[in-house]
Short mmCIF file of C-alpha atoms and ligand atoms in Angstrom, two decimals:
data_model
loop_
_atom_site.label_atom_id
_atom_site.label_comp_id
_atom_site.label_asym_id
_atom_site.label_seq_id
_atom_site.Cartn_x
_atom_site.Cartn_y
_atom_site.Cartn_z
CA MET A 1 73.09 74.94 73.91
CA PRO A 2 74.06 78.31 72.73
CA LYS A 3 72.64 79.77 69.11
CA ILE A 4 73.25 80.57 66.01
CA ILE A 5 71.42 83.70 65.54
CA ALA A 6 72.47 86.74 62.43
CA GLN A 7 73.90 89.35 64.16
CA THR A 8 76.37 92.42 62.96
CA GLY A 9 79.61 92.88 64.76
CA ASP A 10 79.00 95.51 67.39
CA ASP A 11 75.08 93.93 68.09
CA ALA A 12 77.55 90.23 69.27
CA VAL A 13 79.83 92.17 71.05
CA ALA A 14 77.36 93.88 72.83
CA GLU A 15 75.75 90.98 73.80
CA ALA A 16 78.97 90.00 74.81
CA MET A 17 78.88 92.74 77.30
CA ARG A 18 75.88 92.00 78.21
CA GLN A 19 76.30 88.21 79.16
CA ILE A 20 79.98 89.30 81.24
CA ASN A 21 77.41 92.21 83.01
CA PRO A 22 80.68 94.52 83.51
CA ASP A 23 80.77 96.01 86.93
CA VAL A 24 80.68 99.58 85.69
CA VAL A 25 80.69 100.73 81.99
CA VAL A 26 81.43 104.99 80.89
CA ALA A 27 81.57 105.61 77.34
CA TYR A 28 81.18 107.68 74.82
CA PRO A 29 79.67 106.86 71.06
CA ILE A 30 81.46 107.41 67.86
CA THR A 31 80.93 105.97 64.57
CA PRO A 32 81.55 102.72 63.62
CA GLN A 33 81.44 101.95 67.48
CA THR A 34 77.62 103.63 68.56
CA GLU A 35 75.72 100.67 68.22
CA ILE A 36 78.28 98.20 70.22
CA VAL A 37 77.04 101.38 73.57
CA GLN A 38 73.40 102.05 72.26
CA TYR A 39 72.48 98.28 71.44
CA PHE A 40 74.57 98.03 75.24
CA SER A 41 72.03 100.50 76.81
CA GLU A 42 68.82 99.31 75.48
CA PHE A 43 70.20 96.19 78.28
CA VAL A 44 70.49 98.24 81.07
CA ALA A 45 67.67 99.76 80.79
CA GLN A 46 66.02 96.55 79.75
CA GLY A 47 67.48 95.89 83.26
CA LYS A 48 69.28 92.68 81.71
CA VAL A 49 72.45 94.19 82.96
CA LYS A 50 72.89 95.00 87.06
CA THR A 51 76.17 97.66 85.49
CA GLU A 52 76.52 101.13 86.68
CA PHE A 53 75.68 102.74 82.87
CA ASN A 54 77.24 106.37 82.32
CA CYS A 55 77.08 107.88 79.66
CA VAL A 56 80.25 111.19 79.78
CA GLU A 57 81.22 113.84 77.68
CA SER A 58 83.44 112.94 76.12
CA GLU A 59 85.76 109.67 74.99
CA HIS A 60 88.84 111.24 77.54
CA SER A 61 86.58 111.23 80.73
CA ALA A 62 85.07 107.89 79.59
CA MET A 63 88.68 106.37 80.15
CA SER A 64 89.52 108.83 82.92
CA ALA A 65 85.96 106.75 84.51
CA CYS A 66 86.58 103.84 83.75
CA ILE A 67 90.60 103.85 85.28
CA GLY A 68 89.17 105.64 88.69
CA ALA A 69 86.06 102.26 88.75
CA SER A 70 88.74 100.19 87.63
CA ALA A 71 90.70 101.15 90.71
CA ALA A 72 88.31 100.48 92.72
CA GLY A 73 88.02 96.93 92.23
CA GLY A 74 84.97 97.24 89.36
CA ARG A 75 84.73 95.26 86.57
CA VAL A 76 85.39 97.14 84.36
CA MET A 77 84.29 98.06 80.12
CA THR A 78 84.26 100.75 77.97
CA ALA A 79 84.73 101.16 73.65
CA THR A 80 85.64 102.92 71.42
CA SER A 81 87.28 104.51 67.43
CA SER A 82 89.25 106.71 65.80
CA GLN A 83 89.26 109.94 66.88
CA GLY A 84 87.59 108.74 70.39
CA LEU A 85 90.74 106.36 71.04
CA ALA A 86 92.75 109.44 69.54
CA TYR A 87 90.75 111.65 72.05
CA MET A 88 91.06 109.15 75.57
CA TRP A 89 95.51 108.59 74.61
CA GLU A 90 96.98 110.47 77.58
CA VAL A 91 94.88 108.51 80.32
CA VAL A 92 94.82 104.85 77.93
CA TYR A 93 98.60 105.03 78.61
CA ILE A 94 97.31 105.57 82.47
CA ALA A 95 95.41 103.34 82.16
CA ALA A 96 97.72 100.72 80.87
CA SER A 97 100.93 101.67 83.22
CA TYR A 98 98.37 101.43 86.53
CA ARG A 99 98.08 97.90 85.55
CA LEU A 100 93.99 97.46 85.50
CA PRO A 101 92.30 94.70 84.14
CA ILE A 102 89.80 97.74 81.39
CA VAL A 103 88.59 95.15 78.71
CA MET A 104 87.84 97.95 75.07
CA PRO A 105 86.65 96.86 73.10
CA VAL A 106 87.68 99.19 69.76
CA VAL A 107 86.22 99.31 66.18
CA ASN A 108 89.01 99.98 63.68
CA ARG A 109 87.88 103.24 61.83
CA ALA A 110 91.36 106.10 59.95
CA LEU A 111 91.50 108.52 62.12
CA SER A 112 91.38 111.88 60.62
CA GLY A 113 92.63 113.57 58.29
CA PRO A 114 91.06 113.90 55.70
CA ILE A 115 87.82 112.99 57.80
CA ASN A 116 86.56 109.85 57.09
CA ILE A 117 84.43 106.64 58.95
CA HIS A 118 85.90 103.71 57.53
CA CYS A 119 88.07 101.37 57.85
CA ASP A 120 91.76 100.67 58.77
CA HIS A 121 94.05 100.59 61.59
CA SER A 122 96.07 103.84 62.11
CA ASP A 123 93.53 104.65 65.76
CA THR A 124 94.81 101.06 67.07
CA MET A 125 98.22 101.06 65.90
CA GLY A 126 99.01 104.13 67.01
CA ALA A 127 98.22 103.17 70.37
CA ARG A 128 100.79 100.36 69.46
CA ASP A 129 103.15 100.87 72.52
CA SER A 130 101.14 102.47 75.15
CA GLY A 131 101.20 99.07 76.84
CA TRP A 132 97.69 97.77 75.84
CA ILE A 133 97.22 93.91 75.42
CA GLN A 134 95.90 94.37 71.70
CA ILE A 135 93.92 91.64 69.03
CA PHE A 136 92.66 91.35 66.35
CA SER A 137 89.62 89.67 64.97
CA GLU A 138 88.86 88.64 61.05
CA ASN A 139 84.98 87.96 61.11
CA VAL A 140 82.06 88.39 63.99
CA GLN A 141 81.91 85.70 65.82
CA GLU A 142 86.09 87.22 66.50
CA SER A 143 84.67 89.43 67.52
CA TYR A 144 82.47 88.19 69.83
CA ASP A 145 85.08 85.63 71.39
CA ASN A 146 87.67 87.96 71.33
CA THR A 147 85.34 90.19 74.34
CA ILE A 148 85.35 87.60 76.14
CA GLN A 149 88.47 86.49 76.63
CA ALA A 150 89.87 89.51 76.99
CA VAL A 151 88.34 89.64 80.61
CA ARG A 152 90.38 86.36 81.50
CA ILE A 153 93.24 87.77 80.07
CA ALA A 154 93.47 90.76 81.27
CA GLU A 155 92.37 90.05 84.76
CA HIS A 156 94.52 87.23 85.57
CA LYS A 157 96.79 87.31 88.20
CA GLY A 158 100.09 86.90 86.67
CA VAL A 159 98.93 89.63 84.00
CA LEU A 160 96.39 92.78 85.66
CA LEU A 161 96.37 94.52 82.42
CA PRO A 162 93.94 96.74 79.80
CA VAL A 163 92.51 94.72 76.83
CA MET A 164 91.63 96.01 73.27
CA VAL A 165 89.80 93.88 71.32
CA THR A 166 90.08 95.40 67.49
CA LEU A 167 87.21 94.68 65.10
CA ASP A 168 87.45 96.21 61.63
CA GLY A 169 85.21 99.38 61.29
CA PHE A 170 81.41 98.84 59.19
CA ILE A 171 83.16 95.66 57.90
CA ILE A 172 82.68 93.32 61.04
CA SER A 173 80.69 96.79 62.70
CA HIS A 174 78.34 96.69 60.23
CA ALA A 175 77.86 93.48 58.40
CA MET A 176 75.27 90.44 58.82
CA GLU A 177 77.03 87.12 59.94
CA ARG A 178 75.99 83.85 61.19
CA PHE A 179 77.66 83.71 64.26
CA GLU A 180 76.76 80.86 67.57
CA MET A 181 76.85 82.51 70.66
CA LEU A 182 77.35 80.90 73.73
CA ASP A 183 74.62 80.21 77.02
CA ASP A 184 74.67 83.21 79.61
CA GLU A 185 75.57 81.16 82.00
CA ILE A 186 78.66 79.51 80.18
CA VAL A 187 80.11 82.39 79.41
CA GLN A 188 79.34 83.90 83.31
CA ARG A 189 81.35 80.20 84.06
CA PHE A 190 84.04 81.01 82.30
CA ILE A 191 85.02 84.83 82.96
CA GLY A 192 84.30 83.82 86.82
CA GLU A 193 84.19 86.20 90.11
CA TYR A 194 86.73 89.39 89.79
CA LYS A 195 87.69 90.51 92.15
CA SER A 196 90.48 93.40 92.43
CA GLU A 197 93.91 92.89 95.06
CA HIS A 198 94.04 96.37 96.07
CA SER A 199 90.42 98.24 95.92
CA LEU A 200 90.54 102.39 96.74
CA LEU A 201 87.82 101.37 98.06
CA ASN A 202 88.75 98.92 100.60
CA THR A 203 89.59 101.63 103.40
CA GLY A 204 90.74 98.72 106.13
CA HIS A 205 93.60 98.94 103.62
CA PRO A 206 93.99 102.15 101.64
CA VAL A 207 96.35 102.41 98.51
CA THR A 208 97.58 105.09 96.22
CA TYR A 209 97.38 104.14 92.78
CA GLY A 210 99.44 106.39 90.25
CA PRO A 211 101.57 107.97 92.72
CA LEU A 212 104.55 110.09 91.07
CA GLN A 213 107.96 108.74 89.71
CA LEU A 214 110.43 110.95 88.40
CA PHE A 215 114.36 109.69 87.82
CA ASP A 216 114.24 107.30 90.84
CA TYR A 217 111.07 104.85 90.18
CA TYR A 218 109.68 106.05 86.53
CA MET A 219 112.68 103.71 84.74
CA GLU A 220 111.91 100.63 87.99
CA GLN A 221 107.97 101.48 86.51
CA LYS A 222 107.78 100.84 82.35
CA ARG A 223 110.59 98.03 82.67
CA GLN A 224 107.76 96.00 85.00
CA GLN A 225 105.54 96.72 82.08
CA HIS A 226 107.96 95.35 79.45
CA GLU A 227 108.05 92.87 81.33
CA VAL A 228 104.61 91.56 82.34
CA MET A 229 104.18 91.46 77.92
CA LYS A 230 106.53 88.06 78.11
CA PHE A 231 103.49 86.38 80.34
CA VAL A 232 100.90 87.73 78.22
CA PRO A 233 100.66 84.93 75.18
CA GLY A 234 101.31 82.12 77.47
CA VAL A 235 97.77 83.25 79.07
CA VAL A 236 96.43 83.91 75.58
CA LEU A 237 96.71 80.12 75.12
CA GLU A 238 95.85 79.14 78.69
CA VAL A 239 92.84 81.18 78.14
CA ALA A 240 91.92 79.89 74.19
CA LYS A 241 92.78 76.15 75.98
CA ASP A 242 89.50 77.00 78.21
CA PHE A 243 87.78 78.51 75.58
CA GLU A 244 88.13 76.05 73.07
CA LYS A 245 86.81 73.67 75.85
CA VAL A 246 82.61 75.45 75.78
CA SER A 247 82.95 76.83 72.21
CA LYS A 248 84.36 74.01 70.38
CA ARG A 249 86.51 77.18 68.49
CA LYS A 250 90.25 76.87 68.64
CA TYR A 251 92.16 80.37 69.10
CA GLY A 252 95.90 81.17 69.24
CA LEU A 253 98.50 83.65 68.88
CA PHE A 254 97.91 83.10 65.84
CA GLU A 255 95.53 80.78 63.25
CA GLU A 256 98.16 80.09 60.31
CA TYR A 257 96.61 78.78 56.94
CA LYS A 258 97.64 76.46 54.74
CA MET A 259 100.77 76.89 55.60
CA ASP A 260 102.44 73.76 56.68
CA ASP A 261 103.57 73.08 52.73
CA ALA A 262 103.76 76.92 52.26
CA ASP A 263 106.31 77.73 49.16
CA PHE A 264 105.01 80.90 50.43
CA GLY A 265 102.75 83.17 52.38
CA ILE A 266 101.67 86.80 53.14
CA VAL A 267 100.54 88.40 57.03
CA VAL A 268 97.61 89.78 57.36
CA LEU A 269 95.49 92.06 60.39
CA GLY A 270 91.58 91.63 60.63
CA SER A 271 88.38 91.27 58.85
CA THR A 272 90.66 90.98 54.92
CA ALA A 273 92.22 87.29 55.89
CA GLY A 274 89.13 86.49 55.61
CA THR A 275 89.22 87.35 51.39
CA ALA A 276 92.94 86.31 51.80
CA LYS A 277 91.98 82.99 52.62
CA THR A 278 89.42 82.37 49.75
CA VAL A 279 92.52 83.04 47.80
CA VAL A 280 95.11 80.88 49.15
CA ASP A 281 92.33 78.58 48.30
CA LYS A 282 91.87 79.46 44.25
CA LEU A 283 95.31 78.92 43.83
CA ARG A 284 96.11 76.21 46.35
CA ASP A 285 93.51 74.59 43.17
CA ASP A 286 95.86 75.78 40.39
CA GLY A 287 98.42 74.12 42.11
CA LEU A 288 100.51 76.59 44.18
CA ARG A 289 101.59 76.38 46.98
CA VAL A 290 100.23 79.01 48.75
CA GLY A 291 99.61 80.14 52.57
CA LEU A 292 98.38 82.89 55.18
CA LEU A 293 99.33 83.56 58.83
CA LYS A 294 96.58 85.90 60.36
CA VAL A 295 98.06 87.14 63.46
CA ARG A 296 95.24 87.24 66.31
CA LEU A 297 98.00 88.41 69.79
CA PHE A 298 99.64 92.41 67.62
CA ARG A 299 100.79 93.52 71.53
CA PRO A 300 102.60 92.15 72.81
CA PHE A 301 104.64 90.31 69.49
CA PRO A 302 104.76 87.09 70.05
CA ALA A 303 107.17 87.44 67.34
CA ALA A 304 109.52 83.93 68.32
CA GLU A 305 106.49 81.48 67.61
CA ILE A 306 105.84 83.97 63.75
CA ALA A 307 109.15 83.98 62.70
CA ASN A 308 109.86 80.10 63.35
CA SER A 309 105.84 79.77 61.73
CA LEU A 310 107.41 81.72 58.23
CA SER A 311 111.32 80.80 58.55
CA HIS A 312 109.84 77.68 55.60
CA LEU A 313 108.99 79.74 52.94
CA LYS A 314 110.81 81.16 50.11
CA ALA A 315 109.01 84.83 50.86
CA VAL A 316 106.28 86.40 51.94
CA ALA A 317 103.96 89.74 52.15
CA VAL A 318 102.81 91.63 55.04
CA LEU A 319 99.77 93.27 54.29
CA ASP A 320 98.94 96.46 56.63
CA ARG A 321 96.26 98.64 56.70
CA SER A 322 97.80 100.71 58.09
CA ASP A 323 100.88 103.74 56.95
CA THR A 324 103.75 104.86 59.49
CA PHE A 325 104.96 108.02 56.84
CA GLY A 326 108.48 107.65 56.63
CA GLY A 327 109.10 104.50 59.34
CA LEU A 328 110.40 101.11 56.95
CA GLY A 329 106.85 100.25 56.10
CA GLY A 330 103.05 99.52 57.60
CA PRO A 331 103.77 98.14 61.69
CA LEU A 332 103.16 95.08 60.72
CA PHE A 333 105.58 94.57 57.80
CA GLU A 334 108.20 96.27 60.70
CA GLU A 335 107.24 93.87 63.89
CA VAL A 336 108.14 90.86 61.30
CA CYS A 337 110.69 91.48 59.36
CA ALA A 338 112.81 92.33 62.90
CA SER A 339 111.44 88.66 63.74
CA LEU A 340 112.11 87.13 61.07
CA PHE A 341 116.10 88.87 61.29
CA ASN A 342 116.40 88.38 65.28
CA TYR A 343 114.45 84.26 65.27
CA GLN A 344 114.67 81.26 64.73
CA PHE A 345 116.54 82.07 61.41
CA PRO A 346 119.16 78.67 59.20
CA GLU A 347 122.11 80.45 59.19
CA GLY A 348 122.76 82.20 56.32
CA LEU A 349 119.08 81.97 55.86
CA ARG A 350 117.62 84.62 54.26
CA ILE A 351 113.85 85.35 53.22
CA PRO A 352 112.59 87.79 51.25
CA VAL A 353 109.52 90.63 52.76
CA VAL A 354 107.79 92.85 50.66
CA ASN A 355 104.90 95.21 52.55
CA TYR A 356 101.49 96.28 50.71
CA ILE A 357 99.38 99.08 52.14
CA TYR A 358 95.72 98.77 51.61
CA GLY A 359 92.75 99.81 52.90
CA LEU A 360 92.97 103.23 54.17
CA GLY A 361 90.10 104.97 55.00
CA GLY A 362 87.81 101.88 54.07
CA ARG A 363 89.40 101.24 50.48
CA ASP A 364 88.25 98.51 49.37
CA ILE A 365 90.18 95.30 48.85
CA ASN A 366 89.13 92.21 46.86
CA LEU A 367 89.78 88.62 45.46
CA ASP A 368 92.78 90.33 42.64
CA HIS A 369 94.19 92.48 43.99
CA ILE A 370 95.77 89.85 46.36
CA LYS A 371 96.32 87.36 43.93
CA LYS A 372 98.08 90.19 42.36
CA VAL A 373 100.65 89.99 46.00
CA TYR A 374 100.49 85.64 45.29
CA ALA A 375 101.00 86.94 41.98
CA ASP A 376 104.08 89.20 42.81
CA LEU A 377 105.20 86.76 45.04
CA SER A 378 105.63 84.15 42.25
CA GLU A 379 107.44 86.44 40.19
CA ILE A 380 110.48 87.27 43.98
CA VAL A 381 111.11 83.23 44.48
CA GLN A 382 111.85 82.92 40.51
CA THR A 383 113.94 86.18 39.96
CA GLY A 384 114.81 86.00 43.56
CA LYS A 385 114.71 90.09 42.97
CA ILE A 386 112.48 92.52 45.02
CA LYS A 387 111.07 95.08 42.59
CA GLU A 388 109.43 97.97 45.27
CA LEU A 389 109.70 96.90 48.88
CA VAL A 390 106.28 98.61 49.47
CA GLN A 391 103.59 98.68 47.12
CA TYR A 392 100.63 100.18 47.66
CA LEU A 393 97.10 98.67 46.70
CA GLY A 394 93.92 99.54 44.62
CA VAL A 395 95.59 103.48 44.97
CA ARG A 396 94.61 105.42 41.40
CA GLU A 397 98.22 106.94 40.60
CA MET B 1 115.53 107.86 101.98
CA PRO B 2 114.62 105.25 102.10
CA GLU B 3 116.54 102.34 99.89
CA GLU B 4 115.85 102.53 96.43
CA LYS B 5 114.22 99.19 95.22
CA GLY B 6 114.40 97.65 91.42
CA TRP B 7 111.58 96.75 89.80
CA LYS B 8 111.18 93.29 90.61
CA ASP B 9 110.09 94.13 94.32
CA MET B 10 108.26 97.43 93.03
CA PRO B 11 104.55 96.91 93.71
CA ARG B 12 102.72 96.30 90.71
CA GLY B 13 102.60 99.10 88.80
CA GLY B 14 104.13 101.33 91.34
CA MET B 15 101.19 101.60 93.59
CA ILE B 16 101.62 102.64 97.68
CA LEU B 17 101.18 99.75 99.32
CA GLU B 18 101.49 101.37 102.65
CA PRO B 19 99.39 104.14 104.13
CA GLY B 20 100.02 107.34 105.49
CA ASN B 21 104.29 107.19 104.36
CA ALA B 22 104.87 110.44 102.72
CA ARG B 23 105.49 111.19 106.51
CA LYS B 24 108.88 109.03 106.10
CA TYR B 25 109.67 111.91 103.07
CA GLU B 26 111.89 114.01 104.80
CA THR B 27 111.08 117.33 103.44
CA GLY B 28 113.13 119.54 105.82
CA SER B 29 116.09 118.81 103.83
CA TRP B 30 114.57 121.42 101.43
CA ARG B 31 114.96 124.04 103.47
CA THR B 32 117.63 127.23 102.82
CA LEU B 33 114.89 129.45 105.20
CA LYS B 34 114.00 128.76 108.96
CA PRO B 35 110.62 129.77 110.24
CA VAL B 36 111.18 131.23 113.60
CA MET B 37 107.61 132.68 116.36
CA ASP B 38 107.23 134.79 118.34
CA PRO B 39 105.67 133.22 120.95
CA ASN B 40 104.79 137.08 122.57
CA LYS B 41 103.05 138.12 119.35
CA CYS B 42 101.41 134.83 118.51
CA ILE B 43 98.01 134.66 119.19
CA HIS B 44 97.02 131.35 118.35
CA CYS B 45 94.52 132.24 115.12
CA MET B 46 95.80 129.07 114.03
CA PHE B 47 95.83 131.30 110.26
CA CYS B 48 99.37 129.83 109.35
CA TRP B 49 98.19 125.86 110.94
CA ILE B 50 95.15 126.43 107.95
CA TYR B 51 98.05 127.71 105.73
CA CYS B 52 101.46 125.11 105.31
CA PRO B 53 100.96 123.15 102.81
CA GLU B 54 103.44 120.46 105.05
CA SER B 55 101.33 119.99 108.20
CA ALA B 56 104.50 121.45 109.91
CA ILE B 57 102.78 123.33 112.47
CA ILE B 58 102.81 121.66 115.89
CA VAL B 59 99.49 122.40 117.75
CA LYS B 60 99.24 121.94 121.75
CA ASP B 61 96.94 121.84 123.98
CA LYS B 62 94.63 124.81 120.58
CA LYS B 63 98.18 126.16 120.67
CA MET B 64 100.54 127.22 117.76
CA SER B 65 103.99 125.74 119.54
CA GLY B 66 105.78 125.84 117.51
CA PHE B 67 107.13 124.10 113.82
CA ASP B 68 108.23 120.65 112.65
CA LEU B 69 111.86 120.77 110.65
CA GLU B 70 111.72 116.96 109.79
CA HIS B 71 108.67 118.31 106.65
CA CYS B 72 108.73 122.18 107.36
CA LYS B 73 110.39 122.81 103.56
CA GLY B 74 110.69 126.60 104.40
CA CYS B 75 108.33 128.13 101.84
CA GLY B 76 107.45 130.63 103.53
CA ILE B 77 103.64 130.74 103.50
CA CYS B 78 102.99 131.25 107.43
CA ALA B 79 104.99 133.73 107.51
CA LYS B 80 102.41 135.59 105.31
CA GLU B 81 99.76 134.49 106.10
CA CYS B 82 99.86 136.01 109.72
CA PRO B 83 97.89 138.34 111.38
CA LYS B 84 100.62 139.53 113.59
CA GLU B 85 103.50 139.48 111.31
CA ALA B 86 104.84 136.87 114.25
CA ILE B 87 106.65 134.65 112.14
CA GLU B 88 110.17 135.50 111.00
CA MET B 89 112.14 133.76 108.00
CA LEU B 90 116.17 133.39 109.24
CA ILE B 91 118.87 131.95 107.07
CA GLU B 92 118.77 128.23 107.77
CA GLU B 93 122.17 127.38 109.63
CA LYS B 94 123.13 123.87 108.75
S1 SF4 C 1 99.20 132.56 112.57
FE1 SF4 C 1 100.84 133.79 113.72
S2 SF4 C 1 98.95 134.26 115.17
FE2 SF4 C 1 97.78 132.91 113.78
S3 SF4 C 1 99.06 131.30 115.13
FE3 SF4 C 1 99.84 130.72 113.94
S4 SF4 C 1 102.43 133.06 114.70
FE4 SF4 C 1 100.36 132.56 115.96
S1 SF4 C 2 108.09 128.05 105.89
FE1 SF4 C 2 105.98 126.59 104.98
S2 SF4 C 2 105.62 124.56 105.75
FE2 SF4 C 2 107.15 125.74 106.68
S3 SF4 C 2 105.63 125.49 108.30
FE3 SF4 C 2 106.20 127.56 107.02
S4 SF4 C 2 104.61 127.41 105.41
FE4 SF4 C 2 104.84 124.86 106.80
#
């Protein structure tokens, strides 16, 4: 029987890691991820996991050790945030290019500078092109569920890629919420055993990971990384289906909230989806047909599916919790625009899409901010005009 | 050089699955200078064998007995390290 308990996001992720019982965890603490590793280290001390747990001197070392352990054939996890992710940068790319199924919860926190410890998505957005799979969570439950599913996705024979599971710093990581924890045996059965095809420890069949590839092979390697991403959405859905059987909770590539008959809607990532759903319900009570699309799988970006889901709307707003400074708008905005431009578009139809940058460095986003976004969309639908393509929510002029 | 594979045939992540295949990589083609050993000077101290970065010193019956020219890249380290100046680097004639 699943246990219903109140826990913080960091607690819940640590519990998921306990149930996964990885062979190796190597980590370095950073706010607001610290508690994940702290709680997990208690499980190690209490003998509740068999994990080889290593505290190293930096995130660069943490990811390097994870790469070694994963190439050796272990089931490997770590966790980080913000500067920690930035510090492990060069090895983050290497984990993906070696095709190592490492699972890493990332507690989203703004990148310096100026120095800040609160939530935004600039850290994981920076790693969006690193070749990792990225799955965003809305609340404590999803952070827990996604961490468990990530193991299966990463280790799938047709995938073998590292996965970041993100949860919003403090908003999810430190807020206590009701959450359902599966039984340990169910999680163990769900993830199954991991058997690496090419272990560095297999002296009977020695292999080389990561040889030098210059102009002769580098491009083929990158082409392969591009291709494997195409298999990921199918695997994410397959794993979600199996997960539903054990948890009764449904997951997809994204979540559509009251989208079927919506006239206009917003696209959003992470915890803000929860706030926005409340606004959707309120506006629906007032008779406005509004909807919401919450992206779960950000890398690979399910472009065709999202374009299809939005294609009946008269206007779309994309909410970004990070900026690109010199790009068209926020990173999610750019993805949505590119998707709409390229896929499933009834001929001649153009949907106006606008962008709102919000919540940088933990700036609050409240119901009124989101109401304003829907009000703007309503105006765009009525006038057929976009006043401002990219706006900031909750910033002082 | 073995034929270059396309991305579909390449092992996942560019992994090398065949042990010891560096032997197939003939670094000897890089050479512009060629080491030549004078058997009258050589005392078989094995300095050249230790220092050669390509394992290109051939040893037979515990004696230095020449160079594996398929892999010797002509770097001249052996000549530099030889205590008896028994190795001379000569222009490679192709
Ligand atoms: S270093 Fe010189 S003397 Fe020593 S084995 Fe080599 S060639 Fe002979
Ligand atoms: S020239 Fe360089 S590669 Fe050739 S045998 Fe001497 S040390 Fe080895």
